Amino acid sequence: DGGITQSPKYLFRKEGQNVTLSCEQNLNHDAMYWYRQDPGQGLRLIYYSQIVNDFQKGDIAEGYSVSREKKESFPLTVTSAQKNPTAFYLCASATRDFGSPLHFGNGTRLTVT
Amino acid sequence: RKEVEQDPGPFNVPEGATVAFNCTYSNSASQSFFWYRQDCRKEPKLLMSVYSSGNEDGRFTAQLNRASQYISLLIRDSKLSDSATYLCVVTDSNYQLIWGAGTKLIIKP
């Protein structure tokens, strides 16, 4: 079955450490996205990529970095520069067709103490 | 004003009742509209796209009102399993998706 896999599901880190969240998809989608969700707020876009080896900052990119070396993979690194990293992180993919809906992974819940 | 606004709820509704909620958007150039459903501590899942003429999928009906810039979701004969948060999504003028914060729905037996 095709889908998007995020790992790990739960992640705990000490403040000051970088951490990388994995996102892999086998849907053959060109576009991939990273969102952050905090309680009571809508999803906020961190980074997105429409094609391999290219990505753009979203609304809240500061303190995060990404790479897109393969079509299937779009890892997100939460750096120590991110002021409030504790959140629910969601990866999504879509075709490049206009208006194409997103397909989400099951999320990674990051807790930084 | 937020770009996409939803009543956060919760809407407490008895099983079998009909419930409707709206989502307003600020960008008149928005072209695509979606409703997603999100269960507690899970990822959002596409419920339905919203088309200009309105569309129905079983017990769910979505409508778009461009003049007043809102979309609506109506759920008929509500089930306990309909309890979730319903997220409204709208494209902006750059075709990026803008998410509402969601409306929480609780169906009571």
Short mmCIF file of C-alpha atoms in Angstrom, two decimals:
data_model
loop_
_atom_site.label_atom_id
_atom_site.label_comp_id
_atom_site.label_asym_id
_atom_site.label_seq_id
_atom_site.Cartn_x
_atom_site.Cartn_y
_atom_site.Cartn_z
CA ASP A 1 0.00 0.00 0.00
CA GLY A 2 1.23 3.50 -0.78
CA GLY A 3 1.57 6.04 1.96
CA ILE A 4 3.70 8.38 4.01
CA THR A 5 5.75 7.17 6.93
CA GLN A 6 7.01 9.44 9.66
CA SER A 7 9.36 8.26 12.33
CA PRO A 8 9.64 8.18 15.20
CA LYS A 9 6.12 8.68 16.54
CA TYR A 10 7.39 10.18 19.80
CA LEU A 11 10.73 11.91 20.30
CA PHE A 12 12.26 13.37 23.43
CA ARG A 13 15.31 15.62 23.38
CA LYS A 14 17.23 17.89 25.68
CA GLU A 15 17.32 21.57 24.96
CA GLY A 16 20.28 22.54 22.79
CA GLN A 17 20.33 19.34 20.75
CA ASN A 18 19.51 19.13 17.06
CA VAL A 19 17.06 16.44 16.07
CA THR A 20 16.04 15.06 12.68
CA LEU A 21 12.52 13.86 11.87
CA SER A 22 12.13 11.35 9.09
CA CYS A 23 9.49 11.45 6.34
CA GLU A 24 9.31 8.89 3.52
CA GLN A 25 6.60 8.49 0.88
CA ASN A 26 6.00 5.90 -1.83
CA LEU A 27 3.12 7.68 -3.49
CA ASN A 28 5.37 9.05 -6.25
CA HIS A 29 4.34 12.56 -5.24
CA ASP A 30 6.51 15.45 -6.35
CA ALA A 31 5.52 17.86 -3.60
CA MET A 32 6.28 17.37 0.09
CA TYR A 33 5.56 19.57 3.07
CA TRP A 34 6.38 19.96 6.74
CA TYR A 35 3.86 21.46 9.11
CA ARG A 36 3.84 22.19 12.79
CA GLN A 37 0.67 21.99 14.86
CA ASP A 38 0.26 23.56 18.30
CA PRO A 39 -2.84 23.29 20.48
CA GLY A 40 -5.64 25.60 19.34
CA GLN A 41 -3.85 26.67 16.18
CA GLY A 42 -4.06 25.77 12.54
CA LEU A 43 -1.26 23.93 10.80
CA ARG A 44 1.67 26.22 10.08
CA LEU A 45 3.95 25.57 7.13
CA ILE A 46 7.65 25.15 7.93
CA TYR A 47 9.16 24.13 4.58
CA TYR A 48 7.94 22.68 1.33
CA SER A 49 9.50 21.13 -1.74
CA GLN A 50 7.96 20.88 -5.19
CA ILE A 51 10.80 18.93 -6.75
CA VAL A 52 13.98 17.06 -5.85
CA ASN A 53 16.91 19.24 -4.80
CA ASP A 54 14.70 22.29 -4.34
CA PHE A 55 12.76 23.56 -1.35
CA GLN A 56 11.27 26.81 -0.07
CA LYS A 57 10.72 28.32 3.34
CA GLY A 58 7.23 28.39 4.71
CA ASP A 59 5.80 30.78 7.27
CA ILE A 60 7.87 29.58 10.24
CA ALA A 61 11.16 28.27 8.82
CA GLU A 62 13.44 29.86 11.40
CA GLY A 63 15.25 27.24 13.46
CA TYR A 64 14.51 24.44 11.00
CA SER A 65 16.31 22.94 8.00
CA VAL A 66 15.38 20.39 5.35
CA SER A 67 16.87 18.49 2.43
CA ARG A 68 15.30 16.85 -0.61
CA GLU A 69 17.96 14.60 -2.12
CA LYS A 70 15.47 11.93 -3.14
CA LYS A 71 11.87 12.20 -4.33
CA GLU A 72 10.74 9.83 -1.59
CA SER A 73 12.40 11.52 1.34
CA PHE A 74 12.09 14.94 3.01
CA PRO A 75 13.75 14.94 6.45
CA LEU A 76 13.32 17.88 8.81
CA THR A 77 16.00 18.96 11.28
CA VAL A 78 14.90 20.93 14.31
CA THR A 79 17.94 22.89 15.37
CA SER A 80 18.85 24.33 18.75
CA ALA A 81 17.98 27.75 17.30
CA GLN A 82 14.26 26.90 17.32
CA LYS A 83 12.91 28.69 20.39
CA ASN A 84 9.85 26.52 21.09
CA PRO A 85 10.42 23.16 19.40
CA THR A 86 7.94 21.11 21.41
CA ALA A 87 5.05 20.44 19.02
CA PHE A 88 3.32 17.93 16.77
CA TYR A 89 5.11 17.75 13.40
CA LEU A 90 3.27 16.60 10.31
CA CYS A 91 4.74 15.67 6.95
CA ALA A 92 2.53 15.64 3.87
CA SER A 93 2.81 15.01 0.17
CA ALA A 94 0.76 15.84 -2.89
CA THR A 95 0.91 15.79 -6.66
CA ARG A 96 1.85 19.07 -8.30
CA ASP A 97 -1.62 19.47 -9.80
CA PHE A 98 -3.32 22.68 -8.77
CA GLY A 99 -5.74 22.10 -5.94
CA SER A 100 -4.39 18.65 -5.17
CA PRO A 101 -5.21 17.62 -1.57
CA LEU A 102 -2.48 16.66 0.86
CA HIS A 103 -1.82 13.19 2.20
CA PHE A 104 -0.35 13.18 5.69
CA GLY A 105 1.95 10.93 7.63
CA ASN A 106 0.89 10.01 11.15
CA GLY A 107 3.04 12.69 12.72
CA THR A 108 5.93 12.96 15.16
CA ARG A 109 5.32 14.38 18.60
CA LEU A 110 8.53 16.13 19.71
CA THR A 111 9.11 17.08 23.33
CA VAL A 112 12.15 19.15 24.23
CA THR A 113 13.00 19.67 27.89
CA ARG B 1 -8.36 39.30 10.75
CA LYS B 2 -7.17 35.72 10.32
CA GLU B 3 -7.04 34.44 6.77
CA VAL B 4 -9.18 31.43 7.61
CA GLU B 5 -11.47 31.46 10.64
CA GLN B 6 -13.44 28.72 12.29
CA ASP B 7 -15.54 28.59 15.44
CA PRO B 8 -13.39 26.43 17.72
CA GLY B 9 -16.43 24.92 19.45
CA PRO B 10 -16.84 22.43 20.92
CA PHE B 11 -20.16 21.67 19.34
CA ASN B 12 -21.94 19.17 21.58
CA VAL B 13 -24.55 17.37 19.52
CA PRO B 14 -26.80 14.36 20.30
CA GLU B 15 -26.37 11.30 18.15
CA GLY B 16 -28.66 11.37 15.13
CA ALA B 17 -28.88 15.14 14.97
CA THR B 18 -27.81 17.37 12.10
CA VAL B 19 -24.95 19.76 12.67
CA ALA B 20 -23.42 22.43 10.48
CA PHE B 21 -20.44 24.70 10.82
CA ASN B 22 -18.87 27.37 8.70
CA CYS B 23 -15.43 28.55 7.81
CA THR B 24 -14.78 32.10 6.59
CA TYR B 25 -11.84 33.12 4.45
CA SER B 26 -10.41 36.54 3.70
CA ASN B 27 -8.82 36.12 0.27
CA SER B 28 -11.41 36.58 -2.46
CA ALA B 29 -8.97 35.05 -4.98
CA SER B 30 -8.97 31.66 -3.20
CA GLN B 31 -9.69 28.85 -5.61
CA SER B 32 -9.55 25.54 -3.77
CA PHE B 33 -11.32 24.54 -0.61
CA PHE B 34 -11.21 21.41 1.49
CA TRP B 35 -12.55 19.93 4.69
CA TYR B 36 -10.25 17.65 6.67
CA ARG B 37 -11.07 15.60 9.73
CA GLN B 38 -8.57 15.20 12.56
CA ASP B 39 -8.97 12.78 15.43
CA CYS B 40 -7.29 13.51 18.74
CA ARG B 41 -3.50 13.24 18.46
CA LYS B 42 -3.70 11.93 14.89
CA GLU B 43 -2.95 13.33 11.47
CA PRO B 44 -5.59 15.21 9.43
CA LYS B 45 -7.38 13.16 6.81
CA LEU B 46 -9.16 14.54 3.77
CA LEU B 47 -12.91 14.47 4.26
CA MET B 48 -13.96 16.17 1.06
CA SER B 49 -13.09 18.84 -1.44
CA VAL B 50 -15.59 21.70 -1.79
CA TYR B 51 -16.82 22.53 -5.26
CA SER B 52 -18.51 25.70 -6.45
CA SER B 53 -21.83 23.98 -7.00
CA GLY B 54 -21.72 22.25 -3.63
CA ASN B 55 -21.19 18.54 -3.19
CA GLU B 56 -22.40 15.67 -1.11
CA ASP B 57 -20.77 12.49 0.11
CA GLY B 58 -23.16 10.30 2.02
CA ARG B 59 -24.17 12.13 5.18
CA PHE B 60 -21.80 15.01 4.49
CA THR B 61 -22.60 18.08 2.41
CA ALA B 62 -20.15 20.85 1.63
CA GLN B 63 -21.07 24.22 0.18
CA LEU B 64 -19.19 27.27 -1.00
CA ASN B 65 -20.51 30.82 -0.82
CA ARG B 66 -18.09 33.01 -2.76
CA ALA B 67 -20.08 36.20 -2.27
CA SER B 68 -19.87 35.96 1.51
CA GLN B 69 -16.53 34.11 1.44
CA TYR B 70 -17.32 31.08 3.50
CA ILE B 71 -17.60 27.35 3.14
CA SER B 72 -19.85 25.13 5.18
CA LEU B 73 -20.00 21.51 6.24
CA LEU B 74 -23.28 19.81 7.13
CA ILE B 75 -23.40 16.42 8.79
CA ARG B 76 -26.72 14.60 8.85
CA ASP B 77 -27.71 11.72 11.12
CA SER B 78 -24.54 12.23 13.17
CA LYS B 79 -22.74 9.16 14.56
CA LEU B 80 -20.56 8.83 17.63
CA SER B 81 -17.65 8.19 15.25
CA ASP B 82 -18.11 11.67 13.75
CA SER B 83 -16.58 13.14 16.92
CA ALA B 84 -13.40 14.86 15.76
CA THR B 85 -11.97 18.23 14.89
CA TYR B 86 -12.92 19.48 11.43
CA LEU B 87 -10.31 21.61 9.67
CA CYS B 88 -11.07 24.01 6.87
CA VAL B 89 -8.36 24.59 4.25
CA VAL B 90 -8.26 27.31 1.62
CA THR B 91 -5.68 28.14 -1.03
CA ASP B 92 -4.16 31.62 -1.04
CA SER B 93 -3.29 33.66 -4.13
CA ASN B 94 -0.01 31.72 -4.45
CA TYR B 95 -1.91 28.43 -4.32
CA GLN B 96 -0.50 27.68 -0.88
CA LEU B 97 -2.83 26.06 1.62
CA ILE B 98 -4.02 28.11 4.58
CA TRP B 99 -5.45 26.11 7.47
CA GLY B 100 -8.13 27.04 9.92
CA ALA B 101 -7.60 26.11 13.57
CA GLY B 102 -10.48 23.65 13.45
CA THR B 103 -13.93 23.14 14.95
CA LYS B 104 -14.25 20.47 17.59
CA LEU B 105 -17.35 18.29 17.33
CA ILE B 106 -18.52 15.97 20.11
CA ILE B 107 -21.37 13.59 19.39
CA LYS B 108 -23.12 12.42 22.55
CA PRO B 109 -25.10 9.18 22.85
#
